[in-house]
Structures are given as structure tokens and as C-alpha cells.
Amino acid sequence: MRKLFVPLLCLVLGVSMHSNAQNNAVPKEGPMFKFEGGDTHDFGILKRGPVAMYVFEFTNTGTRPLNIINVTPSCGCTNVDWPKVPIMPGQKGKIQLGLKTEEQHGVFNKEVYIQSDAVNNPHGDKRYTIYIKGDARDEVQK
């Protein structure tokens, strides 16, 4: 009986863990972000001074309207603008960033935190993070 119990217990635990993993992989109901070109933008090499602009475009691939509550950059060197109205399922939206390059010295990596009701936030909370990076220099060779 004992010889049968251990393999049976392992089988039950394995099936349970597999089922739980599948449930976590199934998309949830609700609003979802899908960023065109990914959630990271690399400015490459920039000349320090002018404001570097970039627009993150996304689609709500979820089943309910997507509400962006707030967008907060990791530093005061980045200005942000985002839609203040719900983005309906299938509709596109834009988050515009303006990076003050005069405040950057060399290689930089910045985060921008999006507080929303999206259900596909990678960290499981109400915050989705997008990233910008680059290399700000005084002299840029063309």
C-alpha cells in the first residue's frame, strides 16, 4: 500500500500544479495593454540639449474599457501625456513622452509607470511599466 501511495501522491500533485499553471497562463477578462513595438524604446545616441520625444502606441486587446489613472515617470526629466478617457476594446491609445536630454549625462535607463485597471500587468499589480533608454552626449558624430 505504501509503495502505491507515494507515486499516487506525486501524480496528484503534478496534475494539480500543471492545472494551476494553465489557469495562470489563461488571459483574464478585462482591459489589456498591447504596445506596438514592445514596452521599451531605445533612443540610441542623442545630442544633449533638445527634448527627445517618443510616443508609445498601444491597443486595448482586452474585453472591457481600459482606464489609465495616472502615468508617472521615474524622474522629473520626463514629461508625459496620456489619454484621460477610457480606451475601448480594440481601440488604440498613445502615451507621449518628452525626455529633457540636457539633464542626461551618458547612458540612461528610465521607467514610466502606468497606473491603470489593465489585467495583464507583468507584476500583478495595478502598475504597468514602460522603459526608455539611450546615450546622451555633448558631441554626436553624424
Short mmCIF file of C-alpha atoms in Angstrom, two decimals:
data_model
loop_
_atom_site.label_atom_id
_atom_site.label_comp_id
_atom_site.label_asym_id
_atom_site.label_seq_id
_atom_site.Cartn_x
_atom_site.Cartn_y
_atom_site.Cartn_z
CA MET A 1 0.00 0.00 0.00
CA ARG A 2 2.81 2.40 0.93
CA LYS A 3 4.55 1.70 -2.40
CA LEU A 4 1.41 2.79 -4.22
CA PHE A 5 0.75 5.86 -2.06
CA VAL A 6 3.95 7.84 -2.90
CA PRO A 7 3.63 7.60 -6.72
CA LEU A 8 -0.08 8.37 -6.48
CA LEU A 9 0.62 11.44 -4.32
CA CYS A 10 3.26 12.63 -6.81
CA LEU A 11 0.81 12.19 -9.68
CA VAL A 12 -1.93 14.16 -7.89
CA LEU A 13 0.49 16.99 -7.01
CA GLY A 14 1.85 17.11 -10.56
CA VAL A 15 -1.61 17.33 -12.12
CA SER A 16 -2.62 19.99 -9.59
CA MET A 17 0.44 22.14 -10.30
CA HIS A 18 0.00 21.73 -14.07
CA SER A 19 -3.65 22.77 -13.82
CA ASN A 20 -2.74 25.80 -11.70
CA ALA A 21 -0.03 26.84 -14.19
CA GLN A 22 -2.52 26.61 -17.04
CA ASN A 23 -5.02 28.76 -15.15
CA ASN A 24 -2.35 31.43 -14.65
CA ALA A 25 -1.48 31.37 -18.36
CA VAL A 26 -5.09 31.88 -19.49
CA PRO A 27 -5.76 35.56 -20.23
CA LYS A 28 -8.05 37.18 -17.71
CA GLU A 29 -11.22 39.06 -18.55
CA GLY A 30 -10.84 42.81 -18.59
CA PRO A 31 -8.77 45.55 -20.24
CA MET A 32 -5.29 44.68 -21.54
CA PHE A 33 -2.33 46.66 -22.90
CA LYS A 34 -0.54 45.60 -26.07
CA PHE A 35 2.24 48.03 -27.01
CA GLU A 36 3.16 48.34 -30.69
CA GLY A 37 6.87 47.55 -30.93
CA GLY A 38 7.13 46.47 -27.29
CA ASP A 39 7.31 48.31 -23.99
CA THR A 40 10.90 49.64 -24.38
CA HIS A 41 12.17 52.44 -26.61
CA ASP A 42 15.88 52.93 -27.27
CA PHE A 43 16.69 56.49 -28.35
CA GLY A 44 20.21 55.40 -29.25
CA ILE A 45 22.81 58.18 -29.16
CA LEU A 46 21.30 61.63 -28.57
CA LYS A 47 22.79 65.11 -28.52
CA ARG A 48 22.28 66.67 -25.09
CA GLY A 49 20.06 69.75 -25.12
CA PRO A 50 16.81 69.33 -27.07
CA VAL A 51 13.80 67.48 -25.71
CA ALA A 52 13.63 63.98 -27.21
CA MET A 53 10.06 62.94 -27.98
CA TYR A 54 8.62 59.45 -28.31
CA VAL A 55 5.07 58.13 -28.48
CA PHE A 56 4.23 54.68 -27.15
CA GLU A 57 1.22 53.41 -29.09
CA PHE A 58 -0.92 50.66 -27.62
CA THR A 59 -4.13 48.78 -28.28
CA ASN A 60 -6.64 47.66 -25.68
CA THR A 61 -6.75 43.95 -26.56
CA GLY A 62 -8.99 43.18 -23.59
CA THR A 63 -12.69 42.73 -23.15
CA ARG A 64 -13.52 45.92 -21.22
CA PRO A 65 -12.65 49.64 -21.46
CA LEU A 66 -9.08 50.47 -20.34
CA ASN A 67 -8.82 53.33 -17.84
CA ILE A 68 -5.43 54.95 -17.30
CA ILE A 69 -5.48 56.57 -13.88
CA ASN A 70 -2.01 58.09 -13.86
CA VAL A 71 1.32 57.94 -15.69
CA THR A 72 4.40 58.72 -13.60
CA PRO A 73 8.00 58.84 -14.88
CA SER A 74 10.79 57.63 -12.61
CA CYS A 75 12.36 61.10 -12.67
CA GLY A 76 11.39 64.72 -13.29
CA CYS A 77 13.39 64.71 -16.53
CA THR A 78 10.47 63.17 -18.46
CA ASN A 79 7.17 64.84 -19.28
CA VAL A 80 4.19 62.61 -20.04
CA ASP A 81 0.78 62.92 -21.66
CA TRP A 82 -1.80 60.14 -21.85
CA PRO A 83 -5.48 59.61 -22.73
CA LYS A 84 -7.79 60.74 -19.94
CA VAL A 85 -10.79 58.92 -21.41
CA PRO A 86 -11.38 55.15 -21.46
CA ILE A 87 -9.87 53.24 -24.38
CA MET A 88 -12.49 50.83 -25.64
CA PRO A 89 -11.65 47.21 -26.56
CA GLY A 90 -9.90 47.17 -29.94
CA GLN A 91 -9.14 50.91 -29.84
CA LYS A 92 -5.68 52.44 -29.86
CA GLY A 93 -4.18 54.94 -27.45
CA LYS A 94 -0.94 56.88 -27.10
CA ILE A 95 1.37 57.79 -24.26
CA GLN A 96 3.64 60.65 -25.28
CA LEU A 97 6.99 61.18 -23.56
CA GLY A 98 9.31 64.17 -23.69
CA LEU A 99 12.80 63.47 -22.27
CA LYS A 100 14.84 66.52 -21.23
CA THR A 101 18.20 65.47 -22.66
CA GLU A 102 20.10 68.37 -21.07
CA GLU A 103 19.60 66.58 -17.74
CA GLN A 104 21.10 63.33 -19.05
CA HIS A 105 24.82 62.51 -18.92
CA GLY A 106 25.83 59.40 -20.85
CA VAL A 107 23.89 56.15 -20.75
CA PHE A 108 20.43 56.38 -19.18
CA ASN A 109 17.63 53.94 -18.36
CA LYS A 110 14.29 55.34 -17.21
CA GLU A 111 10.97 53.81 -16.24
CA VAL A 112 7.50 55.20 -16.74
CA TYR A 113 4.80 53.71 -14.51
CA ILE A 114 1.26 53.42 -15.84
CA GLN A 115 -1.41 53.06 -13.18
CA SER A 116 -4.50 51.53 -14.76
CA ASP A 117 -7.11 48.83 -14.49
CA ALA A 118 -5.36 46.56 -17.04
CA VAL A 119 -5.32 42.90 -16.02
CA ASN A 120 -2.11 41.95 -17.85
CA ASN A 121 0.34 43.94 -15.75
CA PRO A 122 3.51 41.80 -15.56
CA HIS A 123 3.91 42.35 -11.82
CA GLY A 124 0.31 41.52 -10.97
CA ASP A 125 -0.42 44.95 -9.54
CA LYS A 126 -2.19 47.99 -10.94
CA ARG A 127 1.02 49.34 -12.47
CA TYR A 128 2.41 48.59 -15.92
CA THR A 129 5.97 49.76 -16.63
CA ILE A 130 7.34 51.01 -19.94
CA TYR A 131 11.01 51.87 -20.44
CA ILE A 132 13.17 54.38 -22.29
CA LYS A 133 16.92 54.24 -22.66
CA GLY A 134 19.72 55.80 -24.63
CA ASP A 135 23.07 57.59 -24.50
CA ALA A 136 23.08 61.41 -24.18
CA ARG A 137 26.31 63.07 -25.32
CA ASP A 138 27.60 66.62 -25.72
CA GLU A 139 29.03 65.82 -29.15
CA VAL A 140 27.35 63.47 -31.62
CA GLN A 141 29.13 62.35 -34.77
CA LYS A 142 26.94 62.14 -37.86
#
